């Protein structure tokens, strides 16, 4: 039986499960070099390539290692980005959060609104104690975004990932339940 992701509503957004019907929406931004340059991915070359990403969303949900919501504006069903958890470790009550957004929607507070809702869901419904974000040092916009959500930079993980033919340093950020929940 296929697991179903709960829908999350915010004042401007609906975060929902992504399906193969959303392939062209995801391709529109995942084929953009500026959007994917800090994700350890090459821009997707065809809509069919994006189906692998969507299938990965289903796989991590099924396995319990993560969950990824498509970001849509209320009143529109078009996916303009995604946000969610990966590398979930339930026995340690932690997960990593990730997000990306179509360049057309940068600078409008949408990523922050989605991130806040996903973090809240993690603490309220997944029994998380700690949520981590791993961000490339050059990705200043994402660093500022997570800092506005209460994440603290803990340090630099040197050559932590190997992506696109190179080793990447990543800043480790975290937010604890006690940091955001009264």
mmCIF file of C-alpha atoms in Angstrom:
data_model
loop_
_atom_site.group_PDB
_atom_site.id
_atom_site.type_symbol
_atom_site.label_atom_id
_atom_site.label_comp_id
_atom_site.label_asym_id
_atom_site.label_seq_id
_atom_site.Cartn_x
_atom_site.Cartn_y
_atom_site.Cartn_z
ATOM 1 C CA UNK A 1 0.000 0.000 0.000
ATOM 2 C CA UNK A 2 1.348 3.409 -1.002
ATOM 3 C CA UNK A 3 1.942 5.818 1.879
ATOM 4 C CA UNK A 4 0.185 9.168 1.621
ATOM 5 C CA UNK A 5 1.797 12.392 2.713
ATOM 6 C CA UNK A 6 -0.414 14.679 4.822
ATOM 7 C CA UNK A 7 -1.233 18.018 3.216
ATOM 8 C CA UNK A 8 0.044 21.090 5.085
ATOM 9 C CA UNK A 9 -1.661 24.486 4.696
ATOM 10 C CA UNK A 10 -0.139 27.867 5.497
ATOM 11 C CA UNK A 11 -1.542 31.333 4.901
ATOM 12 C CA UNK A 12 -0.345 31.384 1.268
ATOM 13 C CA UNK A 13 0.722 27.824 0.503
ATOM 14 C CA UNK A 14 -0.457 24.261 0.180
ATOM 15 C CA UNK A 15 2.274 21.665 0.684
ATOM 16 C CA UNK A 16 1.184 18.396 -0.881
ATOM 17 C CA UNK A 17 2.384 15.059 -2.166
ATOM 18 C CA UNK A 18 4.113 15.217 -5.542
ATOM 19 C CA UNK A 19 2.934 12.801 -8.258
ATOM 20 C CA UNK A 20 4.148 11.956 -11.749
ATOM 21 C CA UNK A 21 1.486 14.383 -13.013
ATOM 22 C CA UNK A 22 3.733 17.156 -11.613
ATOM 23 C CA UNK A 23 6.698 16.165 -13.806
ATOM 24 C CA UNK A 24 6.576 19.229 -16.062
ATOM 25 C CA UNK A 25 6.210 21.600 -13.088
ATOM 26 C CA UNK A 26 9.342 20.172 -11.434
ATOM 27 C CA UNK A 27 11.215 20.104 -14.732
ATOM 28 C CA UNK A 28 10.534 23.826 -15.172
ATOM 29 C CA UNK A 29 12.735 24.670 -12.164
ATOM 30 C CA UNK A 30 14.992 21.594 -11.796
ATOM 31 C CA UNK A 31 16.316 22.229 -15.312
ATOM 32 C CA UNK A 32 17.462 25.705 -14.196
ATOM 33 C CA UNK A 33 21.187 25.795 -13.413
ATOM 34 C CA UNK A 34 20.745 28.574 -10.825
ATOM 35 C CA UNK A 35 18.134 26.564 -8.885
ATOM 36 C CA UNK A 36 20.161 23.332 -8.695
ATOM 37 C CA UNK A 37 23.697 24.718 -8.376
ATOM 38 C CA UNK A 38 23.781 24.247 -4.569
ATOM 39 C CA UNK A 39 21.883 20.944 -4.589
ATOM 40 C CA UNK A 40 24.714 18.707 -5.785
ATOM 41 C CA UNK A 41 22.784 18.076 -9.007
ATOM 42 C CA UNK A 42 23.270 18.848 -12.644
ATOM 43 C CA UNK A 43 20.248 20.543 -14.253
ATOM 44 C CA UNK A 44 17.761 17.947 -15.462
ATOM 45 C CA UNK A 45 17.844 17.627 -19.243
ATOM 46 C CA UNK A 46 14.395 16.134 -19.911
ATOM 47 C CA UNK A 47 11.062 15.862 -18.107
ATOM 48 C CA UNK A 48 11.596 12.085 -18.028
ATOM 49 C CA UNK A 49 14.740 12.620 -15.900
ATOM 50 C CA UNK A 50 12.579 14.395 -13.301
ATOM 51 C CA UNK A 51 10.507 11.230 -12.867
ATOM 52 C CA UNK A 52 13.503 9.716 -11.036
ATOM 53 C CA UNK A 53 13.319 12.581 -8.519
ATOM 54 C CA UNK A 54 9.578 12.061 -8.021
ATOM 55 C CA UNK A 55 10.094 8.309 -7.626
ATOM 56 C CA UNK A 56 12.779 9.062 -5.001
ATOM 57 C CA UNK A 57 10.188 11.133 -3.066
ATOM 58 C CA UNK A 58 7.900 8.068 -3.036
ATOM 59 C CA UNK A 59 10.766 5.738 -2.081
ATOM 60 C CA UNK A 60 11.923 7.747 0.970
ATOM 61 C CA UNK A 61 8.318 8.074 2.160
ATOM 62 C CA UNK A 62 7.744 4.322 1.766
ATOM 63 C CA UNK A 63 11.015 3.483 3.565
ATOM 64 C CA UNK A 64 10.403 6.014 6.344
ATOM 65 C CA UNK A 65 13.733 7.754 5.692
ATOM 66 C CA UNK A 66 12.126 10.995 4.561
ATOM 67 C CA UNK A 67 9.225 12.884 3.059
ATOM 68 C CA UNK A 68 9.118 15.659 0.487
ATOM 69 C CA UNK A 69 6.219 18.040 -0.095
ATOM 70 C CA UNK A 70 5.545 19.919 -3.304
ATOM 71 C CA UNK A 71 5.075 23.649 -2.689
ATOM 72 C CA UNK A 72 2.035 25.187 -4.380
ATOM 73 C CA UNK A 73 0.412 28.581 -4.014
ATOM 74 C CA UNK A 74 -3.135 28.418 -2.650
ATOM 75 C CA UNK A 75 -5.554 28.496 -5.550
ATOM 76 C CA UNK A 76 -3.022 26.898 -7.907
ATOM 77 C CA UNK A 77 -2.000 23.271 -8.189
ATOM 78 C CA UNK A 78 1.312 24.075 -9.923
ATOM 79 C CA UNK A 79 4.363 22.821 -7.982
ATOM 80 C CA UNK A 80 6.888 25.668 -7.660
ATOM 81 C CA UNK A 81 9.357 23.984 -5.311
ATOM 82 C CA UNK A 82 9.701 21.322 -2.671
ATOM 83 C CA UNK A 83 10.597 21.047 0.986
ATOM 84 C CA UNK A 84 10.935 18.089 3.266
ATOM 85 C CA UNK A 85 12.970 15.652 5.296
ATOM 86 C CA UNK A 86 15.640 13.154 4.310
ATOM 87 C CA UNK A 87 18.088 10.993 6.222
ATOM 88 C CA UNK A 88 15.508 10.612 8.976
ATOM 89 C CA UNK A 89 16.811 8.690 11.989
ATOM 90 C CA UNK A 90 13.737 7.948 14.145
ATOM 91 C CA UNK A 91 15.739 6.175 16.858
ATOM 92 C CA UNK A 92 17.760 9.389 17.291
ATOM 93 C CA UNK A 93 14.716 11.687 16.823
ATOM 94 C CA UNK A 94 16.408 13.668 14.050
ATOM 95 C CA UNK A 95 16.144 14.377 10.335
ATOM 96 C CA UNK A 96 17.732 16.623 7.743
ATOM 97 C CA UNK A 97 15.608 19.235 5.983
ATOM 98 C CA UNK A 98 16.033 20.344 2.398
ATOM 99 C CA UNK A 99 14.254 22.726 0.069
ATOM 100 C CA UNK A 100 14.363 24.370 -3.328
ATOM 101 C CA UNK A 101 12.174 26.885 -5.092
ATOM 102 C CA UNK A 102 11.629 28.046 -8.650
ATOM 103 C CA UNK A 103 13.682 31.170 -9.329
ATOM 104 C CA UNK A 104 10.455 32.977 -10.330
ATOM 105 C CA UNK A 105 9.419 32.901 -6.650
ATOM 106 C CA UNK A 106 12.699 33.815 -4.934
ATOM 107 C CA UNK A 107 12.643 36.736 -2.497
ATOM 108 C CA UNK A 108 8.932 36.502 -1.660
ATOM 109 C CA UNK A 109 9.131 34.636 1.648
ATOM 110 C CA UNK A 110 7.700 31.455 0.138
ATOM 111 C CA UNK A 111 10.641 29.190 0.981
ATOM 112 C CA UNK A 112 10.643 30.496 4.555
ATOM 113 C CA UNK A 113 6.916 29.920 4.929
ATOM 114 C CA UNK A 114 7.248 26.357 3.593
ATOM 115 C CA UNK A 115 10.299 25.624 5.757
ATOM 116 C CA UNK A 116 8.590 26.906 8.893
ATOM 117 C CA UNK A 117 5.565 24.674 8.226
ATOM 118 C CA UNK A 118 7.699 21.585 7.553
ATOM 119 C CA UNK A 119 9.837 22.163 10.657
ATOM 120 C CA UNK A 120 6.691 22.585 12.755
ATOM 121 C CA UNK A 121 5.286 19.358 11.280
ATOM 122 C CA UNK A 122 8.505 17.536 12.180
ATOM 123 C CA UNK A 123 8.358 18.636 15.804
ATOM 124 C CA UNK A 124 4.575 18.260 16.208
ATOM 125 C CA UNK A 125 3.927 15.011 14.299
ATOM 126 C CA UNK A 126 7.203 13.121 13.787
ATOM 127 C CA UNK A 127 8.548 13.385 17.343
ATOM 128 C CA UNK A 128 11.736 15.027 16.086
ATOM 129 C CA UNK A 129 14.054 16.596 18.647
ATOM 130 C CA UNK A 130 16.612 17.911 16.144
ATOM 131 C CA UNK A 131 16.340 19.064 12.532
ATOM 132 C CA UNK A 132 19.518 19.604 10.544
ATOM 133 C CA UNK A 133 20.253 21.560 7.375
ATOM 134 C CA UNK A 134 23.448 21.030 5.373
ATOM 135 C CA UNK A 135 24.283 24.070 3.244
ATOM 136 C CA UNK A 136 27.182 24.914 0.945
ATOM 137 C CA UNK A 137 29.242 27.910 2.165
ATOM 138 C CA UNK A 138 28.533 29.751 -1.120
ATOM 139 C CA UNK A 139 24.758 29.423 -0.623
ATOM 140 C CA UNK A 140 24.331 32.540 1.493
ATOM 141 C CA UNK A 141 20.615 32.910 0.716
ATOM 142 C CA UNK A 142 19.802 29.485 2.210
ATOM 143 C CA UNK A 143 22.017 30.185 5.230
ATOM 144 C CA UNK A 144 20.074 33.387 5.926
ATOM 145 C CA UNK A 145 16.790 31.569 5.384
ATOM 146 C CA UNK A 146 17.483 28.844 7.958
ATOM 147 C CA UNK A 147 18.937 31.357 10.431
ATOM 148 C CA UNK A 148 15.667 33.331 10.253
ATOM 149 C CA UNK A 149 13.900 30.069 11.194
ATOM 150 C CA UNK A 150 16.020 29.689 14.337
ATOM 151 C CA UNK A 151 18.691 27.311 13.008
ATOM 152 C CA UNK A 152 22.195 27.725 14.435
ATOM 153 C CA UNK A 153 25.389 27.098 12.500
ATOM 154 C CA UNK A 154 27.334 24.386 14.323
ATOM 155 C CA UNK A 155 30.374 24.100 12.089
ATOM 156 C CA UNK A 156 31.893 23.225 8.750
ATOM 157 C CA UNK A 157 31.903 19.640 7.481
ATOM 158 C CA UNK A 158 34.932 19.521 5.207
ATOM 159 C CA UNK A 159 34.627 17.498 1.988
ATOM 160 C CA UNK A 160 31.396 16.046 3.362
ATOM 161 C CA UNK A 161 29.824 15.133 0.019
ATOM 162 C CA UNK A 162 31.102 14.194 -3.406
ATOM 163 C CA UNK A 163 28.761 15.588 -6.062
ATOM 164 C CA UNK A 164 29.141 16.668 -9.664
ATOM 165 C CA UNK A 165 32.766 15.514 -9.765
ATOM 166 C CA UNK A 166 33.979 17.444 -6.716
ATOM 167 C CA UNK A 167 34.102 17.318 -2.930
ATOM 168 C CA UNK A 168 31.791 19.794 -1.215
ATOM 169 C CA UNK A 169 32.215 21.458 2.161
ATOM 170 C CA UNK A 170 28.900 21.921 3.967
ATOM 171 C CA UNK A 171 27.867 24.003 6.944
ATOM 172 C CA UNK A 172 25.907 22.024 9.532
ATOM 173 C CA UNK A 173 22.934 23.928 10.894
ATOM 174 C CA UNK A 174 20.430 22.641 13.434
ATOM 175 C CA UNK A 175 17.316 23.654 15.264
ATOM 176 C CA UNK A 176 16.078 21.831 18.368
ATOM 177 C CA UNK A 177 12.497 21.380 19.498
ATOM 178 C CA UNK A 178 13.199 23.638 22.509
ATOM 179 C CA UNK A 179 14.431 26.400 20.175
ATOM 180 C CA UNK A 180 11.057 26.839 18.479
ATOM 181 C CA UNK A 181 8.418 25.138 20.644
ATOM 182 C CA UNK A 182 7.090 26.717 23.807
#
